[in-house]
Short mmCIF file of C-alpha atoms in Angstrom, two decimals:
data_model
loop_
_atom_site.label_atom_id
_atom_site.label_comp_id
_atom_site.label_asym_id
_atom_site.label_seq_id
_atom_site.Cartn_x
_atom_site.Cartn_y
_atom_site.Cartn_z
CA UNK G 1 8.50 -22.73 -6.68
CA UNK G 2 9.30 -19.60 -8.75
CA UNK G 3 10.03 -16.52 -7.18
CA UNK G 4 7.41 -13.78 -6.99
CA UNK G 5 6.76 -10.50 -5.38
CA UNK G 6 3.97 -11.58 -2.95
CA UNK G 7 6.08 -11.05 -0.20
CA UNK G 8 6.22 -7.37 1.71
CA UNK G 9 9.51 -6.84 1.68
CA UNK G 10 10.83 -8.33 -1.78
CA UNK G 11 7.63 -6.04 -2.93
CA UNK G 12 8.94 -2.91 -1.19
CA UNK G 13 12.21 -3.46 -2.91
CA UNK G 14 11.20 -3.75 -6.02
CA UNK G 15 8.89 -0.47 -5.71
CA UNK G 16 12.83 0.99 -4.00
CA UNK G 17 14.37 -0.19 -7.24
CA UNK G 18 11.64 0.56 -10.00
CA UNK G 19 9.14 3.23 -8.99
CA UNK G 20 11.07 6.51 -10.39
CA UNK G 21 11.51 4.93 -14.18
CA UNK G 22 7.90 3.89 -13.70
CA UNK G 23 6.92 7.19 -13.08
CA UNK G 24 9.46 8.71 -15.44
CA UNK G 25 8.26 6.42 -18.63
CA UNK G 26 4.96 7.73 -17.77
CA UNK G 27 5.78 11.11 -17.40
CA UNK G 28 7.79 11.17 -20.38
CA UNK G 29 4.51 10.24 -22.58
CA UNK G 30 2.41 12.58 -20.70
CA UNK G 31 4.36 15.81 -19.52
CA UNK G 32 1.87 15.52 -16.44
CA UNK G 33 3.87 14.77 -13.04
CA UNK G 34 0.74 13.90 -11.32
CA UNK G 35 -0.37 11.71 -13.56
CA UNK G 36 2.82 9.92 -13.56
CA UNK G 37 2.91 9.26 -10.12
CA UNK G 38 -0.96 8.42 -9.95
CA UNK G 39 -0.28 5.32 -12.90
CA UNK G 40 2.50 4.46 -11.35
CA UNK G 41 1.15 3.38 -8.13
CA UNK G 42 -1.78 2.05 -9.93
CA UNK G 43 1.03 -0.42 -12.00
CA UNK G 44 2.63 -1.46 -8.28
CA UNK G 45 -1.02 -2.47 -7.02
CA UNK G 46 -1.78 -4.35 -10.21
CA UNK G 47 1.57 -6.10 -9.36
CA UNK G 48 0.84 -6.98 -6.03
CA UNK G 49 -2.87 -7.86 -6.45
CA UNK G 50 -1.30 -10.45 -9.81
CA UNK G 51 1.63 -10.97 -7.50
CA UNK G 52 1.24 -15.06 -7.87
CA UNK G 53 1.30 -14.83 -11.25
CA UNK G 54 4.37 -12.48 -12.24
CA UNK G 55 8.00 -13.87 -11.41
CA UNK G 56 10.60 -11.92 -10.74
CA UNK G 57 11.90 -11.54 -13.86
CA UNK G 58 8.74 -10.56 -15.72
CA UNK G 59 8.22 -7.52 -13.07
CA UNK G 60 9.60 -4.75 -15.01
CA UNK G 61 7.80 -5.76 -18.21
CA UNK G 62 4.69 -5.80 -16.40
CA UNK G 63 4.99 -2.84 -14.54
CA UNK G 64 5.64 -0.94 -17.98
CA UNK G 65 2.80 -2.85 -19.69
CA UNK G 66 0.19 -2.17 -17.05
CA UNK G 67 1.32 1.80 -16.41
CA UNK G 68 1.46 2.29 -20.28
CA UNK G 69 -2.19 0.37 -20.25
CA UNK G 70 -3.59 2.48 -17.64
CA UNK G 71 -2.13 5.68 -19.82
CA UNK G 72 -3.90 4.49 -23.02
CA UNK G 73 -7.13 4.06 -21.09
CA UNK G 74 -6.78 7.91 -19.74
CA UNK G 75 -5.49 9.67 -22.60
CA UNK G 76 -6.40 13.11 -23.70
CA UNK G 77 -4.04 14.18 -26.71
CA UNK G 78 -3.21 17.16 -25.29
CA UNK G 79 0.13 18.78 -25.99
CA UNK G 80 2.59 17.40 -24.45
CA UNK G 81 4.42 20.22 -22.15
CA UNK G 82 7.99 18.40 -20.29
CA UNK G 83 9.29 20.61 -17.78
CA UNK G 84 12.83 19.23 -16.30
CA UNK G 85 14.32 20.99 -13.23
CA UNK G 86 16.62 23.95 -13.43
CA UNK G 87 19.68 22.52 -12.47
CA UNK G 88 22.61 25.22 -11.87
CA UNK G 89 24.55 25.17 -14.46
CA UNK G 90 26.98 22.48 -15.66
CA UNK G 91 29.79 23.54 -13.31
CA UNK G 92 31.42 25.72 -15.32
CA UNK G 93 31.58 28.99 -13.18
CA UNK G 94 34.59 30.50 -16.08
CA UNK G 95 32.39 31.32 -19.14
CA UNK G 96 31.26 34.27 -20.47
CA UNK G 97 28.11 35.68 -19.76
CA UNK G 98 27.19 34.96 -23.61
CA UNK G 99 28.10 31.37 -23.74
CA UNK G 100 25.81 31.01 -20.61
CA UNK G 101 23.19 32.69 -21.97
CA UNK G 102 23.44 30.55 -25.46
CA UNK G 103 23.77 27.47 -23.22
CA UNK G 104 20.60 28.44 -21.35
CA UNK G 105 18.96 28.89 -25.09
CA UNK G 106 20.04 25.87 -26.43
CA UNK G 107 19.02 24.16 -23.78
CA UNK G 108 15.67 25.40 -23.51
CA UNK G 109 15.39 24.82 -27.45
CA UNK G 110 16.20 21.23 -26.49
CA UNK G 111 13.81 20.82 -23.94
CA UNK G 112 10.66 22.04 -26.71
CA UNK G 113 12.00 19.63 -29.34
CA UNK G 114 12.21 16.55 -26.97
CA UNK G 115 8.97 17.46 -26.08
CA UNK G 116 8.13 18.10 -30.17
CA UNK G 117 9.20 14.45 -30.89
CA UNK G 118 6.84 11.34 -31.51
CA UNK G 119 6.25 9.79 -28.56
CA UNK G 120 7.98 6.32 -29.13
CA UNK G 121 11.38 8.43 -29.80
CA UNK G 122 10.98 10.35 -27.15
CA UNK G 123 10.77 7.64 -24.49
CA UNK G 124 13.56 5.83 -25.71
CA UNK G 125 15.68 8.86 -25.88
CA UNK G 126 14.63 9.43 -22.23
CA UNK G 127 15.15 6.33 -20.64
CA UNK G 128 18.56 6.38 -21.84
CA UNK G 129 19.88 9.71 -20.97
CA UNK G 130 17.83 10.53 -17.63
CA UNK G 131 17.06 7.15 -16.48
CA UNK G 132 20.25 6.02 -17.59
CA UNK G 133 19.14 2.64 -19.11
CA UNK G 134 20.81 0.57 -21.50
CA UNK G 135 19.23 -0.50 -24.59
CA UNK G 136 18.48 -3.89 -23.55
CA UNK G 137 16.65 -2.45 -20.51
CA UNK G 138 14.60 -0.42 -22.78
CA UNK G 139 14.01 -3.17 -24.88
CA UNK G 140 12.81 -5.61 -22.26
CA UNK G 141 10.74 -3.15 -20.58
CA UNK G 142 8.92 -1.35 -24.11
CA UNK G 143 8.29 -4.99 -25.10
CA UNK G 144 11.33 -4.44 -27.66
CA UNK G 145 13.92 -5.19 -30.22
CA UNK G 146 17.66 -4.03 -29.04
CA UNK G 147 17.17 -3.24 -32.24
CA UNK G 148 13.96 -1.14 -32.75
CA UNK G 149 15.25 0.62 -29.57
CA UNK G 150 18.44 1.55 -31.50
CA UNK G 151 16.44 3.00 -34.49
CA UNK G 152 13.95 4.88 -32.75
CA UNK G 153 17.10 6.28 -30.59
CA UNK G 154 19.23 6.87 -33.89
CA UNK G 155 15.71 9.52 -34.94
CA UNK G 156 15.34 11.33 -32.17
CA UNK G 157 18.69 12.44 -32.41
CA UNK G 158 18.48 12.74 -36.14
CA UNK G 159 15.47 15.32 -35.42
CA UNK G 160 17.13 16.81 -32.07
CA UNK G 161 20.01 18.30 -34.42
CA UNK G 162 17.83 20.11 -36.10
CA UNK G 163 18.41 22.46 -33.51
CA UNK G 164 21.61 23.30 -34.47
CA UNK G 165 20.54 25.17 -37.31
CA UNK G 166 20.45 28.60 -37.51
CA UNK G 167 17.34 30.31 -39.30
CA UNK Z 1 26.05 -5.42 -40.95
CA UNK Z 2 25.98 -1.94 -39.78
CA UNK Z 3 22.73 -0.46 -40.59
CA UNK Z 4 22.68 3.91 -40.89
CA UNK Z 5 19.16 3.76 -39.21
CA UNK Z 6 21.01 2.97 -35.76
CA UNK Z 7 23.84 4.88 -36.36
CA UNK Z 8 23.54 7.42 -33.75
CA UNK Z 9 22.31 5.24 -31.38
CA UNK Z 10 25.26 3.05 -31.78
CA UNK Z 11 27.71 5.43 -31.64
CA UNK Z 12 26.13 6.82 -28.18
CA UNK Z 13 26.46 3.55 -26.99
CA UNK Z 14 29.79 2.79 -28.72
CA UNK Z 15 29.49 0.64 -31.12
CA UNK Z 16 30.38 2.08 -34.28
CA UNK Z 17 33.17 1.22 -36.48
CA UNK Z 18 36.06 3.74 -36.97
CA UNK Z 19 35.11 4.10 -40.24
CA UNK Z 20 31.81 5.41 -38.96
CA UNK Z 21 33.29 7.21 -36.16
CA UNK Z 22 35.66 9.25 -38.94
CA UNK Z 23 32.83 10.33 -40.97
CA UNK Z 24 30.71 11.75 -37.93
CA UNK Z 25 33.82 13.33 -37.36
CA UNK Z 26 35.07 15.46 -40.70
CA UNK Z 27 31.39 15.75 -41.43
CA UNK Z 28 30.66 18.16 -37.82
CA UNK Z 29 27.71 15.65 -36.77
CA UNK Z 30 29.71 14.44 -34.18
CA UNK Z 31 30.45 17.81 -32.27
CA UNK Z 32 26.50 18.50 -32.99
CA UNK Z 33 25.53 15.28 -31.23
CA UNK Z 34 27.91 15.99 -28.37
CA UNK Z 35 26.75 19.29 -27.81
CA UNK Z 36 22.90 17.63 -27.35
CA UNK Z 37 23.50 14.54 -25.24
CA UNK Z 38 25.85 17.02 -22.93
CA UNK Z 39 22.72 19.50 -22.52
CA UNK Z 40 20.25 16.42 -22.54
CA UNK Z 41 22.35 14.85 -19.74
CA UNK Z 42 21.96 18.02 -17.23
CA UNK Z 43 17.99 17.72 -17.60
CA UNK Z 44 16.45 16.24 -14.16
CA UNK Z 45 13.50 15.14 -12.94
CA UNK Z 46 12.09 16.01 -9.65
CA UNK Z 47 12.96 12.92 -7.25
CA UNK Z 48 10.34 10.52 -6.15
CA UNK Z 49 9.13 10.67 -2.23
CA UNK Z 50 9.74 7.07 -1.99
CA UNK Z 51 8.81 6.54 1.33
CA UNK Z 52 5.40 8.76 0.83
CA UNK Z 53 4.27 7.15 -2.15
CA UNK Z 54 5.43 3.83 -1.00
CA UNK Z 55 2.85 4.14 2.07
CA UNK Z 56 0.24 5.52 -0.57
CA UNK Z 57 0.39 2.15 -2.13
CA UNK Z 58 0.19 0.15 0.41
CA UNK Z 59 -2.86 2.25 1.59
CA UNK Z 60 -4.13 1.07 -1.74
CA UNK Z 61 -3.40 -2.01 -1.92
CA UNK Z 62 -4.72 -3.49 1.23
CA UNK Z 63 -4.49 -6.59 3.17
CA UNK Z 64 -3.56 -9.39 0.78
CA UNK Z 65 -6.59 -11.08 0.62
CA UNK Z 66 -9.34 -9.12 1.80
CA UNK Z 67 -11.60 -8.80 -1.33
CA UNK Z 68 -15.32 -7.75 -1.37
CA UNK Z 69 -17.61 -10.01 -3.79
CA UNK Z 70 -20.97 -9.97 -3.81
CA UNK Z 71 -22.71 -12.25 -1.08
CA UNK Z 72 -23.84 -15.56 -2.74
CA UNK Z 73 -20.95 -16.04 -4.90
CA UNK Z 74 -18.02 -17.56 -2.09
CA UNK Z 75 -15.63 -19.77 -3.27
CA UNK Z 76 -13.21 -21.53 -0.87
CA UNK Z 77 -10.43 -22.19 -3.03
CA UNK Z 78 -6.52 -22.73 -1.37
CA UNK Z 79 -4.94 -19.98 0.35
CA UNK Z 80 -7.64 -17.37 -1.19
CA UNK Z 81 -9.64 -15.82 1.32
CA UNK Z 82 -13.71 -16.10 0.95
CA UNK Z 83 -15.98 -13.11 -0.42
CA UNK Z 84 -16.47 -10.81 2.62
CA UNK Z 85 -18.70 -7.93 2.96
CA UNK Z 86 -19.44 -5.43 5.26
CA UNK Z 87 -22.16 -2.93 5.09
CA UNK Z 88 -23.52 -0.80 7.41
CA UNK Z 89 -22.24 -2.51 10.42
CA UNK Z 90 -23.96 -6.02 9.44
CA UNK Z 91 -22.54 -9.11 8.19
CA UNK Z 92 -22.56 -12.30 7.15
CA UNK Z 93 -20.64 -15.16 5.81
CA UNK Z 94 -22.03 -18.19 4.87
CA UNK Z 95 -20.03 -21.51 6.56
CA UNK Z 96 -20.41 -25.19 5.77
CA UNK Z 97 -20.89 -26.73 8.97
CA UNK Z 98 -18.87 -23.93 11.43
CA UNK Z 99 -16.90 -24.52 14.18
CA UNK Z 100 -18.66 -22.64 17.01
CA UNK Z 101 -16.30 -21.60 20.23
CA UNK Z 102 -17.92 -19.56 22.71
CA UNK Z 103 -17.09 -18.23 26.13
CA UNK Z 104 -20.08 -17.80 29.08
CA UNK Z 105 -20.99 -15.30 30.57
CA UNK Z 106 -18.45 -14.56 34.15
CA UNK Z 107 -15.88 -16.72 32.65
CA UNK Z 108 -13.06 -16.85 29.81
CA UNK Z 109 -12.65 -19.78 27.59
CA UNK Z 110 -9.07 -20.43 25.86
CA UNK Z 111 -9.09 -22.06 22.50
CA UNK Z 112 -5.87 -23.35 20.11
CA UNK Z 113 -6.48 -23.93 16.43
CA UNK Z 114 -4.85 -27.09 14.57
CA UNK Z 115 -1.97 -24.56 13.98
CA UNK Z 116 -1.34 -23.80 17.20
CA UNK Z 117 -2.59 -19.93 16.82
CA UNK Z 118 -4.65 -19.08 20.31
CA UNK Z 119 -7.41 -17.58 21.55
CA UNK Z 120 -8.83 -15.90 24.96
CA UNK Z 121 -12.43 -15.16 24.17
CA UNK Z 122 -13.86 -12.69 27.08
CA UNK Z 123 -16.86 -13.36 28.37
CA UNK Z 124 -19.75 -13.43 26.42
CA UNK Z 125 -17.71 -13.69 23.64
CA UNK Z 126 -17.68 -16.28 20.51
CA UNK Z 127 -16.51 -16.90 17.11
CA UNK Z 128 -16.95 -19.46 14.51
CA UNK Z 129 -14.92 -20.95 11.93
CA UNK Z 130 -14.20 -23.61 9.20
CA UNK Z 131 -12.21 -26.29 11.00
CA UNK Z 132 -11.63 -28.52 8.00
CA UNK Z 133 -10.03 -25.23 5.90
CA UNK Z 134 -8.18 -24.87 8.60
CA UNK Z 135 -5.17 -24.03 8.28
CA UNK Z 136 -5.05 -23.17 4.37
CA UNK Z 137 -7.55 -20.87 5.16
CA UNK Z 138 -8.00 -18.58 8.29
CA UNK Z 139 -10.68 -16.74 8.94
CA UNK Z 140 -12.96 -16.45 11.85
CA UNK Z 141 -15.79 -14.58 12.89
CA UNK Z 142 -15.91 -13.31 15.95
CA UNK Z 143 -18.68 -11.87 18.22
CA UNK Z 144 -17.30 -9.84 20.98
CA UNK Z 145 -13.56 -9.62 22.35
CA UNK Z 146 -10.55 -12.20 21.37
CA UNK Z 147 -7.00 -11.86 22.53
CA UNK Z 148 -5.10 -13.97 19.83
CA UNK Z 149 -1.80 -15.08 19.39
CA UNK Z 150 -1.66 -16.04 15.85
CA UNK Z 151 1.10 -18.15 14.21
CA UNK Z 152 3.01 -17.10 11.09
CA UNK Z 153 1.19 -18.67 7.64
CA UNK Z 154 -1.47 -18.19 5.61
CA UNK Z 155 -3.45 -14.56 5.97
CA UNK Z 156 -5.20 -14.45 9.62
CA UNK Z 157 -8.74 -13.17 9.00
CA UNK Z 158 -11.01 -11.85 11.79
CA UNK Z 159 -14.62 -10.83 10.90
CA UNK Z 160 -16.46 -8.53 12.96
CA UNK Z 161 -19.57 -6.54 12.95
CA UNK Z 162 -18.08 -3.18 12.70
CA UNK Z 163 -14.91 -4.30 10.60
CA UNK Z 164 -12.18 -6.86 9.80
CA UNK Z 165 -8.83 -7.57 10.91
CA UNK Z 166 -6.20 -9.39 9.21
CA UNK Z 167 -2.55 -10.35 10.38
CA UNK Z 168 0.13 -12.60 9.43
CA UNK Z 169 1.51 -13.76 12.66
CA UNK Z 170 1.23 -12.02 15.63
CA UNK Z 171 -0.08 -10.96 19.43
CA UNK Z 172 -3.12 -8.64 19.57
CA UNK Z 173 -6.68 -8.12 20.80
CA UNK Z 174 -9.84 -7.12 18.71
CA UNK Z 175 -12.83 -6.09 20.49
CA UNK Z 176 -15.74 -5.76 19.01
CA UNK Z 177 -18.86 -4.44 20.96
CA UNK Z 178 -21.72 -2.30 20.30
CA UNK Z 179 -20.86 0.08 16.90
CA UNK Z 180 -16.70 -0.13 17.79
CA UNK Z 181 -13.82 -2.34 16.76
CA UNK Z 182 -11.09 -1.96 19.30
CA UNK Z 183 -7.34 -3.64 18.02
CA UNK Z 184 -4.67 -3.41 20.15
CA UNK Z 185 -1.31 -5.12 18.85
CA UNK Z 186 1.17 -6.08 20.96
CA UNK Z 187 3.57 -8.22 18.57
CA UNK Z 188 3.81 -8.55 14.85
CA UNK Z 189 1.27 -5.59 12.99
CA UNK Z 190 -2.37 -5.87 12.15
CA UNK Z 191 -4.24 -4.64 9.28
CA UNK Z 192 -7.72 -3.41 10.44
CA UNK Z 193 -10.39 -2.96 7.85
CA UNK Z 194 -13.69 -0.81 8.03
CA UNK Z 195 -15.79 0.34 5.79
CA UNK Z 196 -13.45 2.54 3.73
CA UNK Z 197 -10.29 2.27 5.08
CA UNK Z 198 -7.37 -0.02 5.95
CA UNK Z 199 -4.75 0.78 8.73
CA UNK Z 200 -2.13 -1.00 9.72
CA UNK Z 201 -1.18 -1.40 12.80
CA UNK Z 202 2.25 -2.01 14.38
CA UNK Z 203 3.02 -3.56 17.98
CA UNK Z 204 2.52 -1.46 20.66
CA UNK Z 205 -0.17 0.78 18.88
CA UNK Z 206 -4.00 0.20 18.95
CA UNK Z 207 -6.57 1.74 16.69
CA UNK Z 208 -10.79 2.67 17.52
CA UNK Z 209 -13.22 2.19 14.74
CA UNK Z 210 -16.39 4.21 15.99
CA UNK Z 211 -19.16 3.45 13.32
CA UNK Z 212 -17.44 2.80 10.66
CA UNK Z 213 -15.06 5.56 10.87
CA UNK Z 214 -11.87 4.64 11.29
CA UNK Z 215 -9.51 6.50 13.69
CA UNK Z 216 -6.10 7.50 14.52
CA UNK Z 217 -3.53 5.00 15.77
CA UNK Z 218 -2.17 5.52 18.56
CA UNK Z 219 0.52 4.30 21.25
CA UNK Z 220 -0.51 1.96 24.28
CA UNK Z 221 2.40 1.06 26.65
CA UNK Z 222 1.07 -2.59 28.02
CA UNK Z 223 1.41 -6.05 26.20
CA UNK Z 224 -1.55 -7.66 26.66
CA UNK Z 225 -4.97 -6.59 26.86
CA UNK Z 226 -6.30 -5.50 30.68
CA UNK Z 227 -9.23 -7.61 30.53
CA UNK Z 228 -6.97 -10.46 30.64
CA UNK Z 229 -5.38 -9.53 33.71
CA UNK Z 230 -8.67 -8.66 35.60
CA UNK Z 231 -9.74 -5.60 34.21
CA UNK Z 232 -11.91 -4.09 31.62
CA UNK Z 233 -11.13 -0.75 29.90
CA UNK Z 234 -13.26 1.89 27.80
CA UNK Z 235 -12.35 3.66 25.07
CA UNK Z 236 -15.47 6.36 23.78
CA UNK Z 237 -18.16 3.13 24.37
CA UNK Z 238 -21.61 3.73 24.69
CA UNK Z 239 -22.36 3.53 28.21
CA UNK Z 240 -24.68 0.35 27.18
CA UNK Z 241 -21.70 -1.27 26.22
CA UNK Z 242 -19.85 -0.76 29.52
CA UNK Z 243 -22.75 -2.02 31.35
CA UNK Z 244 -23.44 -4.78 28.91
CA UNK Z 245 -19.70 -5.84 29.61
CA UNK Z 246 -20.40 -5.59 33.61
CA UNK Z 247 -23.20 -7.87 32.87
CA UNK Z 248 -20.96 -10.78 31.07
CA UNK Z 249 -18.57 -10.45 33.32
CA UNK Z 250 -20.89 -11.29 36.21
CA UNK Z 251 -23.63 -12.69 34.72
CA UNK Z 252 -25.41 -9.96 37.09
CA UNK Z 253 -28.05 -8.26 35.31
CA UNK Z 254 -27.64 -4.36 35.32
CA UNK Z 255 -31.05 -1.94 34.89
CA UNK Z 256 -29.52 1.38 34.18
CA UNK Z 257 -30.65 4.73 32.90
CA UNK Z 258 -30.34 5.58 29.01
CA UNK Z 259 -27.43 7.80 28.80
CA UNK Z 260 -26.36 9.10 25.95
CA UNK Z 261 -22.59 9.62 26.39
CA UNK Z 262 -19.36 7.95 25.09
CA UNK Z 263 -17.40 7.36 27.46
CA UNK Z 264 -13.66 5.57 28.62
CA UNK Z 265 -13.02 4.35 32.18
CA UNK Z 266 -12.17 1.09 33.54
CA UNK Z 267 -13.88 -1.18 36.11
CA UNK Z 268 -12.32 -3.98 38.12
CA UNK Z 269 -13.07 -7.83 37.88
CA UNK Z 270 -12.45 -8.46 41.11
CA UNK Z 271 -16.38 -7.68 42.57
CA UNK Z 272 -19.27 -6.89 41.42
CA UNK Z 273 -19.45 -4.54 43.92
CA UNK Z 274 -15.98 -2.78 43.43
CA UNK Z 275 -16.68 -2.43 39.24
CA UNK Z 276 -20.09 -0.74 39.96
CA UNK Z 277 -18.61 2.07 42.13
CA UNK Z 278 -15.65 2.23 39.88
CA UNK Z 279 -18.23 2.64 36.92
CA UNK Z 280 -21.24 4.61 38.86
CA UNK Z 281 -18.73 7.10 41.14
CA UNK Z 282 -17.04 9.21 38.29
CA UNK Z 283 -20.43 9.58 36.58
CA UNK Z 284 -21.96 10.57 40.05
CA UNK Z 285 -24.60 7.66 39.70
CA UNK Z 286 -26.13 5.56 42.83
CA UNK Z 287 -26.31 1.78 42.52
CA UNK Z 288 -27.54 -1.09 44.75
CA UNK Z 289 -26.75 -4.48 43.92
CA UNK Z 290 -28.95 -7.97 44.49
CA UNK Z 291 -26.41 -10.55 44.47
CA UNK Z 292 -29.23 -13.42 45.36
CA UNK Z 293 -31.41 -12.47 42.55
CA UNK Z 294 -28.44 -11.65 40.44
CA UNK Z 295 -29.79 -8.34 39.49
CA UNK Z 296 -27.80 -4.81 39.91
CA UNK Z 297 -30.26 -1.63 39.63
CA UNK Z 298 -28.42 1.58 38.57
CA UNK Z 299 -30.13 5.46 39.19
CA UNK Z 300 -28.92 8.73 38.72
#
């Protein structure tokens, strides 16, 4: 008999496991936190309601597909504002006061440009550097080519170094 | 094949040739990329209350297979429960050829299923169910009070008047008089339904649903229910319903003024004497009791 998630605790592992890059992807696309969160429990009691009929291995496919489904049903094409914590610095205490304040620039001119990027290249780009997922993840999860991950990752840092340039 | 539209991408990942690596290099990409992925890296989410949303879900999600459908479409099918639904503290669920278990009046009645699960009905009580489903499917209906120990398989359904009760395998009691559903668990947990709401509920907690409404959980400290040991116990009944239980416990009937109060107390099964005063005396009633005509008369 193949393995499913209709059991309590496998289920409660897999939420353990999966339920912050659920929420993440979501938030990524949406720049609303609540929202996130909201779809993303939605997706986990779609999965447990269609336990029977998702194995193990088709989970994180099918939590993606359903949270990105319930997303398309709800959106409103509104601007897309992400706000990341404000993390204390990067642990260098010994810079100047300038390079902290350029750092604190740059970084906030990074933060508007992610945000400024087409969706599909923005997900990709932050799956892999918050959620720390490998391609292949990103690929089996999107419904993906390694591939068509790489390229849409390979644009959004083609646009993000735009950001370099001075006016 | 290297292909330029992954470049990036494979160079974060490090998978570009040296050839590839030298040009990022002399050409000052490379120190540009490094200077983004090192500020992307410090970005940060807020972290996810996993334990609050987890509980959230599972608030959602409900028992496994309690589904509402409407009435006259049921279907039986393996290990799916039937169409159930409750509204406004009526039921009903259609049976082909039900089992019917009942306990008299003055007396308890045990009962085991084909899967060994058990059942105390209290007096008065009875349920029915399908014994040829049994045990791919489980669900009874009960009228009254059941202490059950249920055996670990398939979902465990009880149907009741004012709500529904599903375990997996497990020790509790489900009373269900008058407008309340009473569950107290002992082993195991319980999932109790009402209208609106599902609760679980762990060993050693028990949970009132008063009209519908379902209420807080809360501790009880014994491990099996009183009336099984000679006592019955009250929590915010009707005062109809206490007498009402008096009156299946002795098959004595009781006249009694209409009061309207909720109350909790406990009588005794030992007399019918004894469980009057025990129910009449804190309420500052007068009772006299006609044991040959089997009638008790109850003033205030």
């Amino acid at each position: 008999m193949a393995k499913n998630t209709c059991k309590d605790d496998i289920f409660k592992s897999v939420f353990n496991e999966h339920g912050e890059s659920v929420r993440n992807f979501i938030y990524y696309k949406s720049g609303n936190l609540a929202q996130a969160e909201d779809l993303m429990q939605e997706a986990f009691v779609k999965l447990w309601e269609n336990c029977a009929k998702v194995p193990t291995e088709k989970v994180r496919s099918f939590l993606f597909k359903v949270a990105n489904n319930f997303f398309l049903n709800q959106v409103e094409h509104k601007k897309v504002v992400l706000k990341f914590e404000k993390r204390g610095g990067s642990g260098i205490d010994k810079q100047t006061p300038e390079y902290m304040m350029e750092m604190k620039e740059f970084k906030e001119r990074l933060e508007l440009a992610i945000a400024a990027l087409p969706e599909d290249q923005r997900v990709v780009f932050l799956m892999n550097r918050i959620d720390k997922k490998k391609y292949r993840e990103i690929a089996e999860e999107l419904g993906l080519s390694v591939k068509a991950v790489e390229k849409r990752m390979h644009k959004a840092l083609v646009a993000l170094r735009k950001i370099h340039k001075k006016v | 094949m290297e292909d330029k539209d992954t470049l990036y991408a494979r160079w974060l990942s490090g998978q570009v040739s040296d050839n590839e690596l030298e040009q990022l290099k002399s050409s000052g990409e490379l120190n540009e990329l490094e200077a983004i992925i090192k500020a992307a890296d410090s970005l940060k989410l807020p972290a996810l209350n996993k334990n609050a949303t987890f509980e959230s879900i599972k608030r959602k999600k409900g028992p496994k297979t309690a589904t509402l459908r409407p009435i006259n479409r049921l279907s039986w099918a393996i290990g799916i429960a039937a169409a159930i639904l409750i509204a406004a503290g009526a039921y009903l669920i259609l049976l082909n050829r039900p089992t019917n278990i009942s306990a008299p009046f003055a007396e308890n009645t045990n009962f085991a299923f084909s899967d060994n699960s058990t059942v105390i009905l209290n007096d008065g009580s009875s349920l029915k169910f399908d014994e040829n489903a049994w045990p791919d499917q489980r669900i009874i209906n009960l009228t009254g009070e059941g202490y059950f120990e249920v055996q670990k398989g398939n979902p465990f359904i009880i149907e009741t008047a004012n709500g529904l009760v599903e375990v997996l395998g497990t020790k509790f009691n489900v009373r269900a008089w008058g407008a309340n559903l009473y569950v107290e668990c002992y082993e195991g947990k319980v999932a109790v339904q009402s209208e609106s709401e599902i609760m679980e509920v762990p060993a050693a907690f028990a949970i009132n649903v008063i009209d519908g409404k379902m209420g807080e959980i809360f501790a009880i400290n014994h491990e099996q229910p009183y009336w099984t040991q000679g006592e019955s116990r009250f929590y915010d009944e009707d005062l109809d319903v206490i007498f009402e239980e008096f009156e299946r416990q002795f098959a004595i009937e009781a006249k009694f003024p209409s009061i309207n109060r909720k109350l909790s107390g406990i009588f005794t099964h030992e007399s019918p004497d004894s469980a009057l005063f025990m129910i009449c005396a804190p309420l500052g009633l007068n009772y006299t009791l006609d044991i040959d005509k089997g009638i008790a008369t109850i003033s205030e």
